Amino acid sequence: EVQLLESGGGWVQPGGSLRLSCAASGFIFNSYAMSWVRQAPGKGLEWVSAISGITGSTYYADSVKGRFTISRDNSKNTLYLQMNSLRAEDTAEYYCAKGDSYSSSSGSFDYWGQGTLVTVSS
Amino acid sequence: QSVLTQPPSASGTPGQRVTISCSGGSSNIGTNSVYWYQQLPGTAPKLLIYRNNQRPSGVPDRFSGSKSGTSASLAISGLRSEDEADYYCAAWDDSLSAWVFGGGTKLTVL
């Protein structure tokens, strides 16, 4: 059974940093692309970043480029999102999502975690 | 402002058929597959339709997807109260090198 468990969310002041983790199980982690998708309170879904399986190529939404870094540790079956220079508008539930292939630019997000809440406020 | 455009709301009575549209452009829907996600209140999104019109196992055949040109649609037939949820379309955008989502459609079962 595929499981994705996010952690690392919490409250942080503007300009601060936070690292999110997503522990994966139930599939061959290094073979699949992984993404982060966020949802601000009462708003819609916004894709944040993706990392390919095998090649580790990375992609970012313009809204986070230069501030966020996605990475993966295939030996630990864990996905990360390092978030720096956080802003109030980064406040959201952050979901970890598994791709259905190694490619970040095609295929569905076929499994989602339950999310971790990040609140950026002074 | 989302790259993909969906109506903010839709509604229907039990047993009815409703459709939700998703409009994009040549760099996203016009070139790539469309995906649909269902988000029940207070829960994480769930894959509903992949590659324009394919249903994952476990998704009832009441749900169907289609794509034509730069637009896509999700149809739900035999509407049930448990279908009340937010629905999102998504596609890869070749120009942005990014995934783009629609703004979401809140479906109400009257």
JSON list of C-alpha atoms in Angstrom, two decimals:
[
{"chain": "A", "resi": 1, "resn": "GLU", "atom": "CA", "xyz": [0.00, 0.00, 0.00]},
{"chain": "A", "resi": 2, "resn": "VAL", "atom": "CA", "xyz": [1.39, 3.39, -0.99]},
{"chain": "A", "resi": 3, "resn": "GLN", "atom": "CA", "xyz": [1.80, 5.77, 1.93]},
{"chain": "A", "resi": 4, "resn": "LEU", "atom": "CA", "xyz": [3.07, 9.33, 1.99]},
{"chain": "A", "resi": 5, "resn": "LEU", "atom": "CA", "xyz": [3.58, 11.03, 5.34]},
{"chain": "A", "resi": 6, "resn": "GLU", "atom": "CA", "xyz": [4.50, 14.70, 5.45]},
{"chain": "A", "resi": 7, "resn": "SER", "atom": "CA", "xyz": [6.12, 16.40, 8.42]},
{"chain": "A", "resi": 8, "resn": "GLY", "atom": "CA", "xyz": [7.96, 19.58, 9.28]},
{"chain": "A", "resi": 9, "resn": "GLY", "atom": "CA", "xyz": [5.18, 22.11, 9.02]},
{"chain": "A", "resi": 10, "resn": "GLY", "atom": "CA", "xyz": [4.58, 24.77, 11.64]},
{"chain": "A", "resi": 11, "resn": "TRP", "atom": "CA", "xyz": [4.67, 28.46, 12.35]},
{"chain": "A", "resi": 12, "resn": "VAL", "atom": "CA", "xyz": [7.51, 30.64, 11.11]},
{"chain": "A", "resi": 13, "resn": "GLN", "atom": "CA", "xyz": [8.09, 34.38, 10.88]},
{"chain": "A", "resi": 14, "resn": "PRO", "atom": "CA", "xyz": [8.38, 36.12, 7.50]},
{"chain": "A", "resi": 15, "resn": "GLY", "atom": "CA", "xyz": [11.89, 35.73, 6.15]},
{"chain": "A", "resi": 16, "resn": "GLY", "atom": "CA", "xyz": [12.38, 32.49, 8.03]},
{"chain": "A", "resi": 17, "resn": "SER", "atom": "CA", "xyz": [13.08, 28.96, 6.83]},
{"chain": "A", "resi": 18, "resn": "LEU", "atom": "CA", "xyz": [11.46, 25.57, 7.17]},
{"chain": "A", "resi": 19, "resn": "ARG", "atom": "CA", "xyz": [12.19, 22.11, 5.78]},
{"chain": "A", "resi": 20, "resn": "LEU", "atom": "CA", "xyz": [9.35, 19.77, 4.95]},
{"chain": "A", "resi": 21, "resn": "SER", "atom": "CA", "xyz": [9.79, 16.01, 4.68]},
{"chain": "A", "resi": 22, "resn": "CYS", "atom": "CA", "xyz": [7.69, 13.33, 3.04]},
{"chain": "A", "resi": 23, "resn": "ALA", "atom": "CA", "xyz": [8.34, 9.74, 4.04]},
{"chain": "A", "resi": 24, "resn": "ALA", "atom": "CA", "xyz": [7.27, 7.31, 1.32]},
{"chain": "A", "resi": 25, "resn": "SER", "atom": "CA", "xyz": [6.54, 3.61, 1.44]},
{"chain": "A", "resi": 26, "resn": "GLY", "atom": "CA", "xyz": [4.82, 0.91, -0.57]},
{"chain": "A", "resi": 27, "resn": "PHE", "atom": "CA", "xyz": [6.53, 1.57, -3.91]},
{"chain": "A", "resi": 28, "resn": "ILE", "atom": "CA", "xyz": [10.00, 1.75, -5.50]},
{"chain": "A", "resi": 29, "resn": "PHE", "atom": "CA", "xyz": [10.68, 5.34, -4.48]},
{"chain": "A", "resi": 30, "resn": "ASN", "atom": "CA", "xyz": [13.61, 6.12, -6.80]},
{"chain": "A", "resi": 31, "resn": "SER", "atom": "CA", "xyz": [11.64, 5.14, -9.89]},
{"chain": "A", "resi": 32, "resn": "TYR", "atom": "CA", "xyz": [8.96, 7.78, -9.57]},
{"chain": "A", "resi": 33, "resn": "ALA", "atom": "CA", "xyz": [8.74, 11.54, -9.85]},
{"chain": "A", "resi": 34, "resn": "MET", "atom": "CA", "xyz": [7.54, 13.35, -6.74]},
{"chain": "A", "resi": 35, "resn": "SER", "atom": "CA", "xyz": [5.92, 16.74, -6.32]},
{"chain": "A", "resi": 36, "resn": "TRP", "atom": "CA", "xyz": [4.85, 19.26, -3.72]},
{"chain": "A", "resi": 37, "resn": "VAL", "atom": "CA", "xyz": [1.44, 20.87, -4.15]},
{"chain": "A", "resi": 38, "resn": "ARG", "atom": "CA", "xyz": [0.08, 23.49, -1.78]},
{"chain": "A", "resi": 39, "resn": "GLN", "atom": "CA", "xyz": [-3.30, 24.90, -0.89]},
{"chain": "A", "resi": 40, "resn": "ALA", "atom": "CA", "xyz": [-3.73, 28.23, 0.85]},
{"chain": "A", "resi": 41, "resn": "PRO", "atom": "CA", "xyz": [-6.61, 28.39, 3.32]},
{"chain": "A", "resi": 42, "resn": "GLY", "atom": "CA", "xyz": [-9.90, 28.42, 1.43]},
{"chain": "A", "resi": 43, "resn": "LYS", "atom": "CA", "xyz": [-8.10, 28.50, -1.94]},
{"chain": "A", "resi": 44, "resn": "GLY", "atom": "CA", "xyz": [-7.35, 26.10, -4.78]},
{"chain": "A", "resi": 45, "resn": "LEU", "atom": "CA", "xyz": [-4.45, 23.80, -5.50]},
{"chain": "A", "resi": 46, "resn": "GLU", "atom": "CA", "xyz": [-1.10, 25.25, -6.57]},
{"chain": "A", "resi": 47, "resn": "TRP", "atom": "CA", "xyz": [1.76, 23.09, -7.82]},
{"chain": "A", "resi": 48, "resn": "VAL", "atom": "CA", "xyz": [5.03, 24.09, -6.14]},
{"chain": "A", "resi": 49, "resn": "SER", "atom": "CA", "xyz": [7.84, 21.85, -7.32]},
{"chain": "A", "resi": 50, "resn": "ALA", "atom": "CA", "xyz": [8.68, 18.46, -8.81]},
{"chain": "A", "resi": 51, "resn": "ILE", "atom": "CA", "xyz": [11.69, 16.17, -8.94]},
{"chain": "A", "resi": 52, "resn": "SER", "atom": "CA", "xyz": [12.06, 13.37, -11.45]},
{"chain": "A", "resi": 53, "resn": "GLY", "atom": "CA", "xyz": [12.84, 9.79, -10.63]},
{"chain": "A", "resi": 54, "resn": "ILE", "atom": "CA", "xyz": [16.15, 8.40, -11.93]},
{"chain": "A", "resi": 55, "resn": "THR", "atom": "CA", "xyz": [17.57, 11.73, -13.27]},
{"chain": "A", "resi": 56, "resn": "GLY", "atom": "CA", "xyz": [16.57, 13.93, -10.33]},
{"chain": "A", "resi": 57, "resn": "SER", "atom": "CA", "xyz": [15.70, 16.83, -12.62]},
{"chain": "A", "resi": 58, "resn": "THR", "atom": "CA", "xyz": [13.88, 19.60, -10.76]},
{"chain": "A", "resi": 59, "resn": "TYR", "atom": "CA", "xyz": [11.13, 22.06, -11.66]},
{"chain": "A", "resi": 60, "resn": "TYR", "atom": "CA", "xyz": [9.68, 24.99, -9.74]},
{"chain": "A", "resi": 61, "resn": "ALA", "atom": "CA", "xyz": [6.70, 27.30, -9.90]},
{"chain": "A", "resi": 62, "resn": "ASP", "atom": "CA", "xyz": [7.73, 30.90, -10.58]},
{"chain": "A", "resi": 63, "resn": "SER", "atom": "CA", "xyz": [6.27, 31.90, -7.21]},
{"chain": "A", "resi": 64, "resn": "VAL", "atom": "CA", "xyz": [8.90, 29.88, -5.31]},
{"chain": "A", "resi": 65, "resn": "LYS", "atom": "CA", "xyz": [11.85, 29.81, -7.72]},
{"chain": "A", "resi": 66, "resn": "GLY", "atom": "CA", "xyz": [15.06, 30.86, -6.00]},
{"chain": "A", "resi": 67, "resn": "ARG", "atom": "CA", "xyz": [13.56, 30.44, -2.52]},
{"chain": "A", "resi": 68, "resn": "PHE", "atom": "CA", "xyz": [12.53, 26.78, -2.36]},
{"chain": "A", "resi": 69, "resn": "THR", "atom": "CA", "xyz": [14.63, 23.70, -3.09]},
{"chain": "A", "resi": 70, "resn": "ILE", "atom": "CA", "xyz": [13.24, 20.23, -3.69]},
{"chain": "A", "resi": 71, "resn": "SER", "atom": "CA", "xyz": [15.41, 17.19, -3.10]},
{"chain": "A", "resi": 72, "resn": "ARG", "atom": "CA", "xyz": [15.13, 13.48, -2.45]},
{"chain": "A", "resi": 73, "resn": "ASP", "atom": "CA", "xyz": [17.10, 10.88, -0.53]},
{"chain": "A", "resi": 74, "resn": "ASN", "atom": "CA", "xyz": [16.42, 7.60, -2.30]},
{"chain": "A", "resi": 75, "resn": "SER", "atom": "CA", "xyz": [18.26, 5.64, 0.40]},
{"chain": "A", "resi": 76, "resn": "LYS", "atom": "CA", "xyz": [15.74, 6.92, 2.96]},
{"chain": "A", "resi": 77, "resn": "ASN", "atom": "CA", "xyz": [12.68, 6.95, 0.65]},
{"chain": "A", "resi": 78, "resn": "THR", "atom": "CA", "xyz": [12.16, 10.57, 1.62]},
{"chain": "A", "resi": 79, "resn": "LEU", "atom": "CA", "xyz": [11.27, 13.73, -0.27]},
{"chain": "A", "resi": 80, "resn": "TYR", "atom": "CA", "xyz": [12.20, 17.18, 1.02]},
{"chain": "A", "resi": 81, "resn": "LEU", "atom": "CA", "xyz": [11.27, 20.79, 0.44]},
{"chain": "A", "resi": 82, "resn": "GLN", "atom": "CA", "xyz": [13.65, 23.41, 1.84]},
{"chain": "A", "resi": 83, "resn": "MET", "atom": "CA", "xyz": [11.78, 26.68, 2.08]},
{"chain": "A", "resi": 84, "resn": "ASN", "atom": "CA", "xyz": [13.74, 29.90, 2.62]},
{"chain": "A", "resi": 85, "resn": "SER", "atom": "CA", "xyz": [12.78, 33.58, 2.66]},
{"chain": "A", "resi": 86, "resn": "LEU", "atom": "CA", "xyz": [9.24, 32.62, 3.55]},
{"chain": "A", "resi": 87, "resn": "ARG", "atom": "CA", "xyz": [6.42, 35.09, 2.95]},
{"chain": "A", "resi": 88, "resn": "ALA", "atom": "CA", "xyz": [2.90, 35.39, 4.29]},
{"chain": "A", "resi": 89, "resn": "GLU", "atom": "CA", "xyz": [1.59, 34.20, 0.93]},
{"chain": "A", "resi": 90, "resn": "ASP", "atom": "CA", "xyz": [3.42, 30.89, 1.41]},
{"chain": "A", "resi": 91, "resn": "THR", "atom": "CA", "xyz": [0.96, 30.03, 4.18]},
{"chain": "A", "resi": 92, "resn": "ALA", "atom": "CA", "xyz": [-0.74, 26.83, 3.04]},
{"chain": "A", "resi": 93, "resn": "GLU", "atom": "CA", "xyz": [-1.26, 23.14, 3.50]},
{"chain": "A", "resi": 94, "resn": "TYR", "atom": "CA", "xyz": [1.61, 21.43, 1.69]},
{"chain": "A", "resi": 95, "resn": "TYR", "atom": "CA", "xyz": [0.91, 18.07, 0.09]},
{"chain": "A", "resi": 96, "resn": "CYS", "atom": "CA", "xyz": [3.43, 15.54, -1.11]},
{"chain": "A", "resi": 97, "resn": "ALA", "atom": "CA", "xyz": [2.27, 13.76, -4.28]},
{"chain": "A", "resi": 98, "resn": "LYS", "atom": "CA", "xyz": [3.64, 10.74, -6.12]},
{"chain": "A", "resi": 99, "resn": "GLY", "atom": "CA", "xyz": [3.92, 10.78, -9.90]},
{"chain": "A", "resi": 100, "resn": "ASP", "atom": "CA", "xyz": [2.81, 7.75, -11.89]},
{"chain": "A", "resi": 101, "resn": "SER", "atom": "CA", "xyz": [6.12, 7.57, -13.81]},
{"chain": "A", "resi": 102, "resn": "TYR", "atom": "CA", "xyz": [9.75, 8.70, -13.53]},
{"chain": "A", "resi": 103, "resn": "SER", "atom": "CA", "xyz": [8.96, 11.86, -15.49]},
{"chain": "A", "resi": 104, "resn": "SER", "atom": "CA", "xyz": [8.03, 15.10, -13.71]},
{"chain": "A", "resi": 105, "resn": "SER", "atom": "CA", "xyz": [6.39, 16.58, -16.80]},
{"chain": "A", "resi": 106, "resn": "SER", "atom": "CA", "xyz": [3.88, 13.88, -17.58]},
{"chain": "A", "resi": 107, "resn": "GLY", "atom": "CA", "xyz": [1.61, 11.51, -15.76]},
{"chain": "A", "resi": 108, "resn": "SER", "atom": "CA", "xyz": [-0.74, 11.99, -12.89]},
{"chain": "A", "resi": 109, "resn": "PHE", "atom": "CA", "xyz": [-0.30, 12.63, -9.19]},
{"chain": "A", "resi": 110, "resn": "ASP", "atom": "CA", "xyz": [-1.68, 9.24, -8.31]},
{"chain": "A", "resi": 111, "resn": "TYR", "atom": "CA", "xyz": [-1.17, 9.29, -4.54]},
{"chain": "A", "resi": 112, "resn": "TRP", "atom": "CA", "xyz": [-1.24, 12.17, -2.10]},
{"chain": "A", "resi": 113, "resn": "GLY", "atom": "CA", "xyz": [-0.21, 12.58, 1.51]},
{"chain": "A", "resi": 114, "resn": "GLN", "atom": "CA", "xyz": [-2.48, 14.13, 4.11]},
{"chain": "A", "resi": 115, "resn": "GLY", "atom": "CA", "xyz": [-0.57, 17.40, 4.14]},
{"chain": "A", "resi": 116, "resn": "THR", "atom": "CA", "xyz": [1.37, 19.53, 6.60]},
{"chain": "A", "resi": 117, "resn": "LEU", "atom": "CA", "xyz": [0.38, 23.08, 7.46]},
{"chain": "A", "resi": 118, "resn": "VAL", "atom": "CA", "xyz": [2.85, 25.94, 7.11]},
{"chain": "A", "resi": 119, "resn": "THR", "atom": "CA", "xyz": [1.91, 29.27, 8.65]},
{"chain": "A", "resi": 120, "resn": "VAL", "atom": "CA", "xyz": [4.04, 32.33, 7.93]},
{"chain": "A", "resi": 121, "resn": "SER", "atom": "CA", "xyz": [3.13, 35.18, 10.23]},
{"chain": "A", "resi": 122, "resn": "SER", "atom": "CA", "xyz": [4.68, 37.73, 12.54]},
{"chain": "B", "resi": 1, "resn": "GLN", "atom": "CA", "xyz": [-5.62, 34.02, -11.94]},
{"chain": "B", "resi": 2, "resn": "SER", "atom": "CA", "xyz": [-5.24, 30.35, -12.88]},
{"chain": "B", "resi": 3, "resn": "VAL", "atom": "CA", "xyz": [-3.78, 29.27, -16.23]},
{"chain": "B", "resi": 4, "resn": "LEU", "atom": "CA", "xyz": [-6.62, 26.77, -16.60]},
{"chain": "B", "resi": 5, "resn": "THR", "atom": "CA", "xyz": [-10.13, 28.19, -16.29]},
{"chain": "B", "resi": 6, "resn": "GLN", "atom": "CA", "xyz": [-12.94, 26.36, -14.50]},
{"chain": "B", "resi": 7, "resn": "PRO", "atom": "CA", "xyz": [-16.35, 27.60, -13.39]},
{"chain": "B", "resi": 8, "resn": "PRO", "atom": "CA", "xyz": [-16.22, 28.31, -9.64]},
{"chain": "B", "resi": 9, "resn": "SER", "atom": "CA", "xyz": [-19.37, 26.37, -8.94]},
{"chain": "B", "resi": 10, "resn": "ALA", "atom": "CA", "xyz": [-21.72, 23.75, -10.34]},
{"chain": "B", "resi": 11, "resn": "SER", "atom": "CA", "xyz": [-24.78, 22.05, -8.97]},
{"chain": "B", "resi": 12, "resn": "GLY", "atom": "CA", "xyz": [-27.28, 19.31, -9.66]},
{"chain": "B", "resi": 13, "resn": "THR", "atom": "CA", "xyz": [-29.89, 17.13, -8.06]},
{"chain": "B", "resi": 14, "resn": "PRO", "atom": "CA", "xyz": [-29.41, 13.45, -7.25]},
{"chain": "B", "resi": 15, "resn": "GLY", "atom": "CA", "xyz": [-29.49, 11.34, -10.39]},
{"chain": "B", "resi": 16, "resn": "GLN", "atom": "CA", "xyz": [-28.72, 14.23, -12.72]},
{"chain": "B", "resi": 17, "resn": "ARG", "atom": "CA", "xyz": [-25.74, 14.55, -15.03]},
{"chain": "B", "resi": 18, "resn": "VAL", "atom": "CA", "xyz": [-23.41, 17.51, -14.56]},
{"chain": "B", "resi": 19, "resn": "THR", "atom": "CA", "xyz": [-20.37, 18.63, -16.50]},
{"chain": "B", "resi": 20, "resn": "ILE", "atom": "CA", "xyz": [-17.45, 20.76, -15.42]},
{"chain": "B", "resi": 21, "resn": "SER", "atom": "CA", "xyz": [-15.36, 22.51, -18.04]},
{"chain": "B", "resi": 22, "resn": "CYS", "atom": "CA", "xyz": [-11.66, 23.30, -18.06]},
{"chain": "B", "resi": 23, "resn": "SER", "atom": "CA", "xyz": [-10.28, 25.75, -20.60]},
{"chain": "B", "resi": 24, "resn": "GLY", "atom": "CA", "xyz": [-6.60, 26.18, -21.34]},
{"chain": "B", "resi": 25, "resn": "GLY", "atom": "CA", "xyz": [-4.25, 26.94, -24.20]},
{"chain": "B", "resi": 26, "resn": "SER", "atom": "CA", "xyz": [-1.99, 25.45, -26.82]},
{"chain": "B", "resi": 27, "resn": "SER", "atom": "CA", "xyz": [0.93, 25.00, -24.44]},
{"chain": "B", "resi": 28, "resn": "ASN", "atom": "CA", "xyz": [-1.00, 22.98, -21.88]},
{"chain": "B", "resi": 29, "resn": "ILE", "atom": "CA", "xyz": [-4.28, 21.24, -22.72]},
{"chain": "B", "resi": 30, "resn": "GLY", "atom": "CA", "xyz": [-3.68, 21.67, -26.45]},
{"chain": "B", "resi": 31, "resn": "THR", "atom": "CA", "xyz": [-0.49, 19.59, -26.24]},
{"chain": "B", "resi": 32, "resn": "ASN", "atom": "CA", "xyz": [-0.64, 17.49, -23.09]},
{"chain": "B", "resi": 33, "resn": "SER", "atom": "CA", "xyz": [-2.98, 15.22, -21.21]},
{"chain": "B", "resi": 34, "resn": "VAL", "atom": "CA", "xyz": [-5.53, 16.52, -18.73]},
{"chain": "B", "resi": 35, "resn": "TYR", "atom": "CA", "xyz": [-5.96, 15.16, -15.24]},
{"chain": "B", "resi": 36, "resn": "TRP", "atom": "CA", "xyz": [-8.88, 15.59, -12.84]},
{"chain": "B", "resi": 37, "resn": "TYR", "atom": "CA", "xyz": [-8.73, 15.52, -9.04]},
{"chain": "B", "resi": 38, "resn": "GLN", "atom": "CA", "xyz": [-11.51, 15.31, -6.50]},
{"chain": "B", "resi": 39, "resn": "GLN", "atom": "CA", "xyz": [-11.13, 16.88, -3.07]},
{"chain": "B", "resi": 40, "resn": "LEU", "atom": "CA", "xyz": [-13.78, 15.95, -0.54]},
{"chain": "B", "resi": 41, "resn": "PRO", "atom": "CA", "xyz": [-14.23, 18.41, 2.35]},
{"chain": "B", "resi": 42, "resn": "GLY", "atom": "CA", "xyz": [-11.33, 18.31, 4.77]},
{"chain": "B", "resi": 43, "resn": "THR", "atom": "CA", "xyz": [-9.37, 15.68, 2.87]},
{"chain": "B", "resi": 44, "resn": "ALA", "atom": "CA", "xyz": [-6.42, 15.47, 0.49]},
{"chain": "B", "resi": 45, "resn": "PRO", "atom": "CA", "xyz": [-7.05, 15.51, -3.26]},
{"chain": "B", "resi": 46, "resn": "LYS", "atom": "CA", "xyz": [-7.60, 12.20, -5.03]},
{"chain": "B", "resi": 47, "resn": "LEU", "atom": "CA", "xyz": [-6.92, 11.27, -8.65]},
{"chain": "B", "resi": 48, "resn": "LEU", "atom": "CA", "xyz": [-10.19, 10.94, -10.54]},
{"chain": "B", "resi": 49, "resn": "ILE", "atom": "CA", "xyz": [-9.29, 10.92, -14.26]},
{"chain": "B", "resi": 50, "resn": "TYR", "atom": "CA", "xyz": [-5.89, 10.53, -15.92]},
{"chain": "B", "resi": 51, "resn": "ARG", "atom": "CA", "xyz": [-4.73, 10.94, -19.50]},
{"chain": "B", "resi": 52, "resn": "ASN", "atom": "CA", "xyz": [-7.91, 12.83, -20.46]},
{"chain": "B", "resi": 53, "resn": "ASN", "atom": "CA", "xyz": [-10.39, 10.00, -20.07]},
{"chain": "B", "resi": 54, "resn": "GLN", "atom": "CA", "xyz": [-8.95, 7.11, -18.08]},
{"chain": "B", "resi": 55, "resn": "ARG", "atom": "CA", "xyz": [-10.32, 6.10, -14.68]},
{"chain": "B", "resi": 56, "resn": "PRO", "atom": "CA", "xyz": [-8.08, 4.67, -11.95]},
{"chain": "B", "resi": 57, "resn": "SER", "atom": "CA", "xyz": [-9.31, 1.44, -10.44]},
{"chain": "B", "resi": 58, "resn": "GLY", "atom": "CA", "xyz": [-11.96, 2.12, -7.85]},
{"chain": "B", "resi": 59, "resn": "VAL", "atom": "CA", "xyz": [-13.34, 5.24, -9.52]},
{"chain": "B", "resi": 60, "resn": "PRO", "atom": "CA", "xyz": [-16.96, 4.60, -10.55]},
{"chain": "B", "resi": 61, "resn": "ASP", "atom": "CA", "xyz": [-17.81, 4.72, -14.25]},
{"chain": "B", "resi": 62, "resn": "ARG", "atom": "CA", "xyz": [-20.22, 7.54, -13.43]},
{"chain": "B", "resi": 63, "resn": "PHE", "atom": "CA", "xyz": [-17.18, 9.77, -13.81]},
{"chain": "B", "resi": 64, "resn": "SER", "atom": "CA", "xyz": [-15.86, 10.39, -17.32]},
{"chain": "B", "resi": 65, "resn": "GLY", "atom": "CA", "xyz": [-13.44, 12.80, -18.93]},
{"chain": "B", "resi": 66, "resn": "SER", "atom": "CA", "xyz": [-13.00, 14.18, -22.42]},
{"chain": "B", "resi": 67, "resn": "LYS", "atom": "CA", "xyz": [-10.73, 16.60, -24.24]},
{"chain": "B", "resi": 68, "resn": "SER", "atom": "CA", "xyz": [-11.09, 18.57, -27.44]},
{"chain": "B", "resi": 69, "resn": "GLY", "atom": "CA", "xyz": [-8.53, 21.08, -28.63]},
{"chain": "B", "resi": 70, "resn": "THR", "atom": "CA", "xyz": [-7.63, 23.34, -25.73]},
{"chain": "B", "resi": 71, "resn": "SER", "atom": "CA", "xyz": [-10.58, 22.40, -23.53]},
{"chain": "B", "resi": 72, "resn": "ALA", "atom": "CA", "xyz": [-11.53, 19.46, -21.38]},
{"chain": "B", "resi": 73, "resn": "SER", "atom": "CA", "xyz": [-14.60, 18.35, -19.48]},
{"chain": "B", "resi": 74, "resn": "LEU", "atom": "CA", "xyz": [-15.47, 16.18, -16.53]},
{"chain": "B", "resi": 75, "resn": "ALA", "atom": "CA", "xyz": [-18.90, 14.59, -16.58]},
{"chain": "B", "resi": 76, "resn": "ILE", "atom": "CA", "xyz": [-20.60, 13.04, -13.58]},
{"chain": "B", "resi": 77, "resn": "SER", "atom": "CA", "xyz": [-23.73, 11.04, -14.26]},
{"chain": "B", "resi": 78, "resn": "GLY", "atom": "CA", "xyz": [-26.18, 9.65, -11.72]},
{"chain": "B", "resi": 79, "resn": "LEU", "atom": "CA", "xyz": [-25.18, 12.38, -9.28]},
{"chain": "B", "resi": 80, "resn": "ARG", "atom": "CA", "xyz": [-24.96, 11.29, -5.65]},
{"chain": "B", "resi": 81, "resn": "SER", "atom": "CA", "xyz": [-24.69, 13.27, -2.42]},
{"chain": "B", "resi": 82, "resn": "GLU", "atom": "CA", "xyz": [-21.19, 11.91, -1.82]},
{"chain": "B", "resi": 83, "resn": "ASP", "atom": "CA", "xyz": [-20.03, 13.56, -5.05]},
{"chain": "B", "resi": 84, "resn": "GLU", "atom": "CA", "xyz": [-20.23, 16.94, -3.31]},
{"chain": "B", "resi": 85, "resn": "ALA", "atom": "CA", "xyz": [-16.63, 18.10, -3.46]},
{"chain": "B", "resi": 86, "resn": "ASP", "atom": "CA", "xyz": [-14.16, 20.42, -5.16]},
{"chain": "B", "resi": 87, "resn": "TYR", "atom": "CA", "xyz": [-12.92, 19.31, -8.58]},
{"chain": "B", "resi": 88, "resn": "TYR", "atom": "CA", "xyz": [-9.67, 20.44, -10.17]},
{"chain": "B", "resi": 89, "resn": "CYS", "atom": "CA", "xyz": [-8.24, 19.98, -13.66]},
{"chain": "B", "resi": 90, "resn": "ALA", "atom": "CA", "xyz": [-4.50, 19.97, -14.27]},
{"chain": "B", "resi": 91, "resn": "ALA", "atom": "CA", "xyz": [-2.04, 19.75, -17.14]},
{"chain": "B", "resi": 92, "resn": "TRP", "atom": "CA", "xyz": [1.66, 20.21, -17.80]},
{"chain": "B", "resi": 93, "resn": "ASP", "atom": "CA", "xyz": [2.44, 23.53, -19.46]},
{"chain": "B", "resi": 94, "resn": "ASP", "atom": "CA", "xyz": [5.31, 23.31, -21.95]},
{"chain": "B", "resi": 95, "resn": "SER", "atom": "CA", "xyz": [5.87, 27.09, -22.02]},
{"chain": "B", "resi": 96, "resn": "LEU", "atom": "CA", "xyz": [6.06, 27.44, -18.24]},
{"chain": "B", "resi": 97, "resn": "SER", "atom": "CA", "xyz": [7.74, 24.06, -17.66]},
{"chain": "B", "resi": 98, "resn": "ALA", "atom": "CA", "xyz": [5.30, 23.71, -14.81]},
{"chain": "B", "resi": 99, "resn": "TRP", "atom": "CA", "xyz": [2.15, 21.94, -13.79]},
{"chain": "B", "resi": 100, "resn": "VAL", "atom": "CA", "xyz": [-0.89, 24.19, -13.89]},
{"chain": "B", "resi": 101, "resn": "PHE", "atom": "CA", "xyz": [-4.19, 23.68, -12.12]},
{"chain": "B", "resi": 102, "resn": "GLY", "atom": "CA", "xyz": [-7.61, 25.10, -12.71]},
{"chain": "B", "resi": 103, "resn": "GLY", "atom": "CA", "xyz": [-9.05, 27.28, -9.96]},
{"chain": "B", "resi": 104, "resn": "GLY", "atom": "CA", "xyz": [-11.38, 24.48, -8.91]},
{"chain": "B", "resi": 105, "resn": "THR", "atom": "CA", "xyz": [-15.12, 23.92, -9.17]},
{"chain": "B", "resi": 106, "resn": "LYS", "atom": "CA", "xyz": [-17.24, 23.43, -6.08]},
{"chain": "B", "resi": 107, "resn": "LEU", "atom": "CA", "xyz": [-19.95, 20.90, -6.84]},
{"chain": "B", "resi": 108, "resn": "THR", "atom": "CA", "xyz": [-23.12, 21.10, -4.77]},
{"chain": "B", "resi": 109, "resn": "VAL", "atom": "CA", "xyz": [-25.68, 18.30, -4.77]},
{"chain": "B", "resi": 110, "resn": "LEU", "atom": "CA", "xyz": [-29.02, 19.95, -4.10]}
]
